[in-house]
Amino acid sequence: MKKRNLLIIILSLFLGNSVVAQQQGQNPIIHADVPDASIIRVDDTYYMSSTTMHMSPGVPIMKSKDLVNWEIMNYAYNTLGDSDALNMENGENAYGRGSWASSLRYHNDTFYVSTFSSTTGKTYIFKTKDIENGSFEEISFTPSLHDNTLFFDDDGKTYLIWGGGKLNIAELKNDLSGVKEDTERVLIENATEPIGSNFILPAEGSQIFKVNGKYYLFNIAWPRDGMRTVITHRADKITGPYEGKIAFQDKGVAQGGLIDTPEGDWFAYLFRDYGAVGRIPYLVPVKWENGWPVLGEDGKVPETLDLPANEGWIPGIVASDEFSRKSGDKDLPLVWQWNHNPQNDYWSVKDREGYLRLTTDRVDSSFLNTRNTLTQRTIGPESSAITKVDLSGMKEGDYAGLGLLQKNFGFVGAKMRNNKKHIIMVNGASEETVEVERIPLNQEELYLKAVGDFQNRKDTAEFYYSLDGENWKAIGNELKMSYTLPHFMGYRFALFNYATEEAGGHVDFDYFKIEAEKNN
């Protein structure tokens, strides 16, 4: 037991449980890729939308009762569209695109999620009465309005604010099907001004709130030779004029907005770029002074929060899966997402009971071009995944296994050459993909493991195999993971199968087991 935890217990004996309660909540609230959050509260329940870019389904909706412990409840869409980029066809892909920076709202007993996509060139608004179990109705229109924030005002008008540096505002039509004619105008000519003229990133990521009759617009900007910074603008009318100031600068924790609790406490939800694991969400307490939100504790991100304990991110954010389904179960739990749109005729959890079957539908050239790759987030500071795979259905030239998916990928698995199978470790962190090690395989079942170390941004991974599920051997070399802008996403554990010579081969995954270690 760490001395700090022992001290808390001793103090609690003298001071009651308040000491323990005040020390339980911890930043980051999720040590995984949950960026661009938008959070609302409906009575005593919080809902959060986030970004998953090119993944399908997209725009995850998460639920919490305490702002700390979250569970994925739904997605705004199953697929964003039917195009070569989203389907990964004809040499195109949607890596680093898809949709992002959503805005979640609740109005007149209906939930709304707005987002946008440069991949499709559209702005989207999804709506539902049942955010936890229902499907969303899609409304879309052109053009694609970058980093938009949706707002329902008290006078019955609905607005979108969007842009970078120069922010624009427009009123939406009553049915939200587009911008109302002659309402678009510049809202703030230079929203980046509070950080000066020398910057890497102009003010973007807009989220707007109305508190005590005033409008508060949150943005992120990045001064050159500085850190990601929160900028807040305030106005008496949504159309302005706005006055702005720097609201927060610490550890690069920025971009987000405001949320209050039923007890009247306020927090800002923000995120931090944290290397290969992705962009991870934080909470900072907020106090109000002279009509402005003041973020942090003495301007800093607290390590602990006066909120309930974090109970871990399994199974709410990631989860193990035996691939056994009962009547009424979803084919795939919500923790899973496909890399790009899935080809639904080529995967199944029903063809062989208790297994996930992935069947190749075409010939591909590499792991990154493969469709029907099934993924879950990696978790910091350390996490591992184990799977067992039956390779008896492989065809000549097939590759299958367990990977860590990003541009600089790595995987452990099996390949079939000259009707013989080999265990392989492949490192894709350099310009040329390297098969680091190859070992003859004389059986059809293989156990695979990938371990990621994200502690203090170490960002390394190691791969293992076993022939019996008990005795593990390291294979290949260390993968140096890195967060790259072409993919714009934290690393994902990935189950895959692809063909290089002939389509139609299949592999069966018996289970997927994930473990995560978090700071105490």
PDB file of C-alpha atoms in Angstrom, residues 151-344:
ATOM      1  CA  PHE A 151     -27.488  26.408 -29.531  1.00  0.00           C
ATOM      2  CA  PHE A 152     -31.212  26.639 -28.824  1.00  0.00           C
ATOM      3  CA  ASP A 153     -31.941  30.085 -27.441  1.00  0.00           C
ATOM      4  CA  ASP A 154     -34.756  31.046 -25.100  1.00  0.00           C
ATOM      5  CA  ASP A 155     -36.569  33.006 -27.832  1.00  0.00           C
ATOM      6  CA  GLY A 156     -37.107  29.869 -29.923  1.00  0.00           C
ATOM      7  CA  LYS A 157     -34.307  30.560 -32.395  1.00  0.00           C
ATOM      8  CA  THR A 158     -31.618  27.986 -33.147  1.00  0.00           C
ATOM      9  CA  TYR A 159     -28.056  28.918 -34.059  1.00  0.00           C
ATOM     10  CA  LEU A 160     -24.805  27.400 -35.240  1.00  0.00           C
ATOM     11  CA  ILE A 161     -21.446  29.032 -34.511  1.00  0.00           C
ATOM     12  CA  TRP A 162     -18.395  27.748 -36.402  1.00  0.00           C
ATOM     13  CA  GLY A 163     -14.995  28.554 -37.858  1.00  0.00           C
ATOM     14  CA  GLY A 164     -11.373  29.034 -36.891  1.00  0.00           C
ATOM     15  CA  GLY A 165      -9.883  32.407 -36.013  1.00  0.00           C
ATOM     16  CA  LYS A 166     -12.810  34.250 -37.594  1.00  0.00           C
ATOM     17  CA  LEU A 167     -15.968  32.824 -36.077  1.00  0.00           C
ATOM     18  CA  ASN A 168     -19.307  32.899 -37.870  1.00  0.00           C
ATOM     19  CA  ILE A 169     -22.894  32.585 -36.702  1.00  0.00           C
ATOM     20  CA  ALA A 170     -26.114  31.767 -38.508  1.00  0.00           C
ATOM     21  CA  GLU A 171     -29.683  31.016 -37.564  1.00  0.00           C
ATOM     22  CA  LEU A 172     -30.999  27.631 -38.643  1.00  0.00           C
ATOM     23  CA  LYS A 173     -34.297  26.910 -40.341  1.00  0.00           C
ATOM     24  CA  ASN A 174     -37.083  25.741 -38.060  1.00  0.00           C
ATOM     25  CA  ASP A 175     -36.639  22.133 -39.192  1.00  0.00           C
ATOM     26  CA  LEU A 176     -32.812  22.455 -38.827  1.00  0.00           C
ATOM     27  CA  SER A 177     -32.366  21.484 -42.488  1.00  0.00           C
ATOM     28  CA  GLY A 178     -30.030  24.344 -43.282  1.00  0.00           C
ATOM     29  CA  VAL A 179     -29.027  27.934 -42.652  1.00  0.00           C
ATOM     30  CA  LYS A 180     -31.841  30.460 -42.744  1.00  0.00           C
ATOM     31  CA  GLU A 181     -31.319  32.848 -45.622  1.00  0.00           C
ATOM     32  CA  ASP A 182     -29.587  36.163 -44.884  1.00  0.00           C
ATOM     33  CA  THR A 183     -28.721  35.244 -41.271  1.00  0.00           C
ATOM     34  CA  GLU A 184     -25.072  34.278 -41.677  1.00  0.00           C
ATOM     35  CA  ARG A 185     -22.620  36.861 -40.349  1.00  0.00           C
ATOM     36  CA  VAL A 186     -19.222  37.214 -38.724  1.00  0.00           C
ATOM     37  CA  LEU A 187     -19.582  36.805 -34.969  1.00  0.00           C
ATOM     38  CA  ILE A 188     -15.996  37.552 -33.877  1.00  0.00           C
ATOM     39  CA  GLU A 189     -13.513  38.785 -36.478  1.00  0.00           C
ATOM     40  CA  ASN A 190     -10.435  37.614 -34.556  1.00  0.00           C
ATOM     41  CA  ALA A 191     -11.291  35.238 -31.725  1.00  0.00           C
ATOM     42  CA  THR A 192      -7.571  34.423 -31.330  1.00  0.00           C
ATOM     43  CA  GLU A 193      -6.724  37.974 -30.237  1.00  0.00           C
ATOM     44  CA  PRO A 194      -6.421  37.251 -26.477  1.00  0.00           C
ATOM     45  CA  ILE A 195      -3.260  35.175 -27.085  1.00  0.00           C
ATOM     46  CA  GLY A 196      -1.722  37.655 -29.518  1.00  0.00           C
ATOM     47  CA  SER A 197      -0.771  37.443 -33.172  1.00  0.00           C
ATOM     48  CA  ASN A 198       1.920  34.747 -32.992  1.00  0.00           C
ATOM     49  CA  PHE A 199       0.172  31.382 -32.846  1.00  0.00           C
ATOM     50  CA  ILE A 200       0.194  27.821 -34.156  1.00  0.00           C
ATOM     51  CA  LEU A 201      -3.559  27.257 -33.938  1.00  0.00           C
ATOM     52  CA  PRO A 202      -6.221  29.973 -34.228  1.00  0.00           C
ATOM     53  CA  ALA A 203      -9.289  29.915 -32.003  1.00  0.00           C
ATOM     54  CA  GLU A 204     -11.495  26.936 -32.886  1.00  0.00           C
ATOM     55  CA  GLY A 205     -13.494  24.159 -31.208  1.00  0.00           C
ATOM     56  CA  SER A 206     -16.365  26.500 -30.324  1.00  0.00           C
ATOM     57  CA  GLN A 207     -18.825  25.610 -27.590  1.00  0.00           C
ATOM     58  CA  ILE A 208     -21.363  28.144 -26.367  1.00  0.00           C
ATOM     59  CA  PHE A 209     -23.329  28.282 -23.099  1.00  0.00           C
ATOM     60  CA  LYS A 210     -25.836  30.609 -21.485  1.00  0.00           C
ATOM     61  CA  VAL A 211     -25.409  31.197 -17.745  1.00  0.00           C
ATOM     62  CA  ASN A 212     -27.378  33.771 -15.733  1.00  0.00           C
ATOM     63  CA  GLY A 213     -28.475  35.569 -18.864  1.00  0.00           C
ATOM     64  CA  LYS A 214     -25.019  35.917 -20.421  1.00  0.00           C
ATOM     65  CA  TYR A 215     -23.485  33.988 -23.311  1.00  0.00           C
ATOM     66  CA  TYR A 216     -20.098  32.324 -22.868  1.00  0.00           C
ATOM     67  CA  LEU A 217     -18.169  31.073 -25.876  1.00  0.00           C
ATOM     68  CA  PHE A 218     -15.280  28.647 -25.266  1.00  0.00           C
ATOM     69  CA  ASN A 219     -12.464  28.099 -27.777  1.00  0.00           C
ATOM     70  CA  ILE A 220      -9.018  26.595 -27.931  1.00  0.00           C
ATOM     71  CA  ALA A 221      -5.982  28.384 -29.359  1.00  0.00           C
ATOM     72  CA  TRP A 222      -2.264  27.652 -29.324  1.00  0.00           C
ATOM     73  CA  PRO A 223       0.303  30.441 -29.016  1.00  0.00           C
ATOM     74  CA  ARG A 224       3.646  29.739 -30.651  1.00  0.00           C
ATOM     75  CA  ASP A 225       6.229  28.726 -28.030  1.00  0.00           C
ATOM     76  CA  GLY A 226       3.338  28.233 -25.609  1.00  0.00           C
ATOM     77  CA  MET A 227       0.684  25.634 -24.857  1.00  0.00           C
ATOM     78  CA  ARG A 228      -2.878  24.837 -25.833  1.00  0.00           C
ATOM     79  CA  THR A 229      -4.970  27.550 -24.219  1.00  0.00           C
ATOM     80  CA  VAL A 230      -8.627  28.090 -23.303  1.00  0.00           C
ATOM     81  CA  ILE A 231     -10.105  31.369 -24.524  1.00  0.00           C
ATOM     82  CA  THR A 232     -13.475  32.577 -23.262  1.00  0.00           C
ATOM     83  CA  HIS A 233     -15.643  35.295 -24.805  1.00  0.00           C
ATOM     84  CA  ARG A 234     -18.668  36.824 -23.086  1.00  0.00           C
ATOM     85  CA  ALA A 235     -21.662  38.775 -24.393  1.00  0.00           C
ATOM     86  CA  ASP A 236     -25.116  39.948 -23.352  1.00  0.00           C
ATOM     87  CA  LYS A 237     -26.596  38.840 -26.682  1.00  0.00           C
ATOM     88  CA  ILE A 238     -25.726  35.733 -28.664  1.00  0.00           C
ATOM     89  CA  THR A 239     -24.966  37.928 -31.650  1.00  0.00           C
ATOM     90  CA  GLY A 240     -22.462  39.968 -29.608  1.00  0.00           C
ATOM     91  CA  PRO A 241     -20.516  42.136 -29.201  1.00  0.00           C
ATOM     92  CA  TYR A 242     -18.134  39.800 -27.336  1.00  0.00           C
ATOM     93  CA  GLU A 243     -15.256  40.553 -24.994  1.00  0.00           C
ATOM     94  CA  GLY A 244     -12.584  37.869 -24.697  1.00  0.00           C
ATOM     95  CA  LYS A 245      -9.809  36.786 -22.368  1.00  0.00           C
ATOM     96  CA  ILE A 246      -7.457  33.908 -21.681  1.00  0.00           C
ATOM     97  CA  ALA A 247      -9.303  31.560 -19.348  1.00  0.00           C
ATOM     98  CA  PHE A 248      -6.824  28.741 -18.691  1.00  0.00           C
ATOM     99  CA  GLN A 249      -3.248  27.695 -19.440  1.00  0.00           C
ATOM    100  CA  ASP A 250      -1.874  24.569 -17.751  1.00  0.00           C
ATOM    101  CA  LYS A 251      -0.362  21.353 -19.114  1.00  0.00           C
ATOM    102  CA  GLY A 252      -1.979  22.021 -22.479  1.00  0.00           C
ATOM    103  CA  VAL A 253      -5.339  20.950 -21.056  1.00  0.00           C
ATOM    104  CA  ALA A 254      -7.847  22.802 -23.223  1.00  0.00           C
ATOM    105  CA  GLN A 255     -10.887  22.682 -25.565  1.00  0.00           C
ATOM    106  CA  GLY A 256     -14.258  21.967 -24.064  1.00  0.00           C
ATOM    107  CA  GLY A 257     -16.871  23.757 -22.058  1.00  0.00           C
ATOM    108  CA  LEU A 258     -18.900  24.113 -18.883  1.00  0.00           C
ATOM    109  CA  ILE A 259     -21.048  21.709 -16.890  1.00  0.00           C
ATOM    110  CA  ASP A 260     -22.792  22.114 -13.545  1.00  0.00           C
ATOM    111  CA  THR A 261     -23.908  19.548 -10.984  1.00  0.00           C
ATOM    112  CA  PRO A 262     -27.343  19.293  -9.349  1.00  0.00           C
ATOM    113  CA  GLU A 263     -25.652  20.648  -6.191  1.00  0.00           C
ATOM    114  CA  GLY A 264     -24.580  23.811  -7.993  1.00  0.00           C
ATOM    115  CA  ASP A 265     -20.884  23.025  -8.452  1.00  0.00           C
ATOM    116  CA  TRP A 266     -19.274  23.914 -11.762  1.00  0.00           C
ATOM    117  CA  PHE A 267     -16.574  22.203 -13.795  1.00  0.00           C
ATOM    118  CA  ALA A 268     -14.894  22.717 -17.122  1.00  0.00           C
ATOM    119  CA  TYR A 269     -14.448  19.583 -19.206  1.00  0.00           C
ATOM    120  CA  LEU A 270     -11.301  19.730 -21.327  1.00  0.00           C
ATOM    121  CA  PHE A 271      -8.786  17.361 -22.900  1.00  0.00           C
ATOM    122  CA  ARG A 272      -5.047  16.956 -23.207  1.00  0.00           C
ATOM    123  CA  ASP A 273      -2.884  15.665 -26.038  1.00  0.00           C
ATOM    124  CA  TYR A 274      -1.119  12.759 -24.382  1.00  0.00           C
ATOM    125  CA  GLY A 275       0.907  10.977 -27.009  1.00  0.00           C
ATOM    126  CA  ALA A 276       0.071   7.598 -28.468  1.00  0.00           C
ATOM    127  CA  VAL A 277      -2.845   6.772 -26.167  1.00  0.00           C
ATOM    128  CA  GLY A 278      -4.626   9.785 -27.629  1.00  0.00           C
ATOM    129  CA  ARG A 279      -6.389  12.884 -26.378  1.00  0.00           C
ATOM    130  CA  ILE A 280      -7.583  12.289 -22.838  1.00  0.00           C
ATOM    131  CA  PRO A 281     -10.348  14.138 -20.922  1.00  0.00           C
ATOM    132  CA  TYR A 282      -9.908  16.144 -17.730  1.00  0.00           C
ATOM    133  CA  LEU A 283     -12.179  18.034 -15.352  1.00  0.00           C
ATOM    134  CA  VAL A 284     -11.166  21.260 -13.654  1.00  0.00           C
ATOM    135  CA  PRO A 285     -13.272  23.027 -11.019  1.00  0.00           C
ATOM    136  CA  VAL A 286     -14.807  26.378 -11.904  1.00  0.00           C
ATOM    137  CA  LYS A 287     -15.654  29.342  -9.715  1.00  0.00           C
ATOM    138  CA  TRP A 288     -17.508  32.453 -10.843  1.00  0.00           C
ATOM    139  CA  GLU A 289     -15.948  35.861 -10.255  1.00  0.00           C
ATOM    140  CA  ASN A 290     -17.362  39.105 -11.641  1.00  0.00           C
ATOM    141  CA  GLY A 291     -19.437  37.221 -14.153  1.00  0.00           C
ATOM    142  CA  TRP A 292     -16.527  35.195 -15.535  1.00  0.00           C
ATOM    143  CA  PRO A 293     -15.770  31.493 -15.091  1.00  0.00           C
ATOM    144  CA  VAL A 294     -12.417  31.021 -13.326  1.00  0.00           C
ATOM    145  CA  LEU A 295     -10.924  27.641 -14.179  1.00  0.00           C
ATOM    146  CA  GLY A 296      -8.715  25.375 -12.063  1.00  0.00           C
ATOM    147  CA  GLU A 297      -7.270  25.437  -8.589  1.00  0.00           C
ATOM    148  CA  ASP A 298      -5.009  28.481  -8.503  1.00  0.00           C
ATOM    149  CA  GLY A 299      -4.973  28.225 -12.277  1.00  0.00           C
ATOM    150  CA  LYS A 300      -3.819  24.608 -12.282  1.00  0.00           C
ATOM    151  CA  VAL A 301      -5.282  21.215 -13.171  1.00  0.00           C
ATOM    152  CA  PRO A 302      -5.905  19.316  -9.916  1.00  0.00           C
ATOM    153  CA  GLU A 303      -4.772  15.703  -9.702  1.00  0.00           C
ATOM    154  CA  THR A 304      -7.758  14.842  -7.512  1.00  0.00           C
ATOM    155  CA  LEU A 305     -11.343  16.024  -7.613  1.00  0.00           C
ATOM    156  CA  ASP A 306     -14.085  16.370  -5.039  1.00  0.00           C
ATOM    157  CA  LEU A 307     -16.077  13.746  -6.905  1.00  0.00           C
ATOM    158  CA  PRO A 308     -16.732  10.011  -6.459  1.00  0.00           C
ATOM    159  CA  ALA A 309     -14.070   7.389  -7.026  1.00  0.00           C
ATOM    160  CA  ASN A 310     -13.034   6.310 -10.481  1.00  0.00           C
ATOM    161  CA  GLU A 311     -14.028   2.650 -10.642  1.00  0.00           C
ATOM    162  CA  GLY A 312     -11.979   1.948 -13.756  1.00  0.00           C
ATOM    163  CA  TRP A 313     -12.682   2.037 -17.460  1.00  0.00           C
ATOM    164  CA  ILE A 314     -13.656  -1.607 -17.837  1.00  0.00           C
ATOM    165  CA  PRO A 315     -16.359  -2.408 -18.978  1.00  0.00           C
ATOM    166  CA  GLY A 316     -17.777   1.067 -19.630  1.00  0.00           C
ATOM    167  CA  ILE A 317     -15.172   2.282 -22.116  1.00  0.00           C
ATOM    168  CA  VAL A 318     -13.392  -0.960 -23.085  1.00  0.00           C
ATOM    169  CA  ALA A 319     -14.363  -4.541 -22.290  1.00  0.00           C
ATOM    170  CA  SER A 320     -13.433  -8.159 -22.779  1.00  0.00           C
ATOM    171  CA  ASP A 321     -15.617 -10.232 -25.084  1.00  0.00           C
ATOM    172  CA  GLU A 322     -16.154 -13.997 -25.299  1.00  0.00           C
ATOM    173  CA  PHE A 323     -18.160 -13.526 -28.526  1.00  0.00           C
ATOM    174  CA  SER A 324     -20.945 -15.648 -27.039  1.00  0.00           C
ATOM    175  CA  ARG A 325     -24.370 -14.135 -27.601  1.00  0.00           C
ATOM    176  CA  LYS A 326     -27.718 -14.791 -25.960  1.00  0.00           C
ATOM    177  CA  SER A 327     -31.079 -14.105 -27.538  1.00  0.00           C
ATOM    178  CA  GLY A 328     -31.594 -10.351 -27.718  1.00  0.00           C
ATOM    179  CA  ASP A 329     -27.901  -9.486 -27.365  1.00  0.00           C
ATOM    180  CA  LYS A 330     -26.303  -7.079 -29.795  1.00  0.00           C
ATOM    181  CA  ASP A 331     -23.963  -8.782 -32.230  1.00  0.00           C
ATOM    182  CA  LEU A 332     -21.243  -6.463 -30.960  1.00  0.00           C
ATOM    183  CA  PRO A 333     -21.146  -4.550 -27.664  1.00  0.00           C
ATOM    184  CA  LEU A 334     -20.780  -0.793 -28.002  1.00  0.00           C
ATOM    185  CA  VAL A 335     -17.122  -0.799 -26.949  1.00  0.00           C
ATOM    186  CA  TRP A 336     -16.290  -2.121 -30.427  1.00  0.00           C
ATOM    187  CA  GLN A 337     -15.856   0.025 -33.534  1.00  0.00           C
ATOM    188  CA  TRP A 338     -14.881  -0.896 -37.074  1.00  0.00           C
ATOM    189  CA  ASN A 339     -12.002   0.737 -38.868  1.00  0.00           C
ATOM    190  CA  HIS A 340     -14.096   2.480 -41.583  1.00  0.00           C
ATOM    191  CA  ASN A 341     -17.489   1.189 -42.712  1.00  0.00           C
ATOM    192  CA  PRO A 342     -17.858  -2.559 -42.168  1.00  0.00           C
ATOM    193  CA  GLN A 343     -18.689  -5.017 -44.920  1.00  0.00           C
ATOM    194  CA  ASN A 344     -21.446  -6.793 -43.056  1.00  0.00           C
TER     195      ASN A 344
END
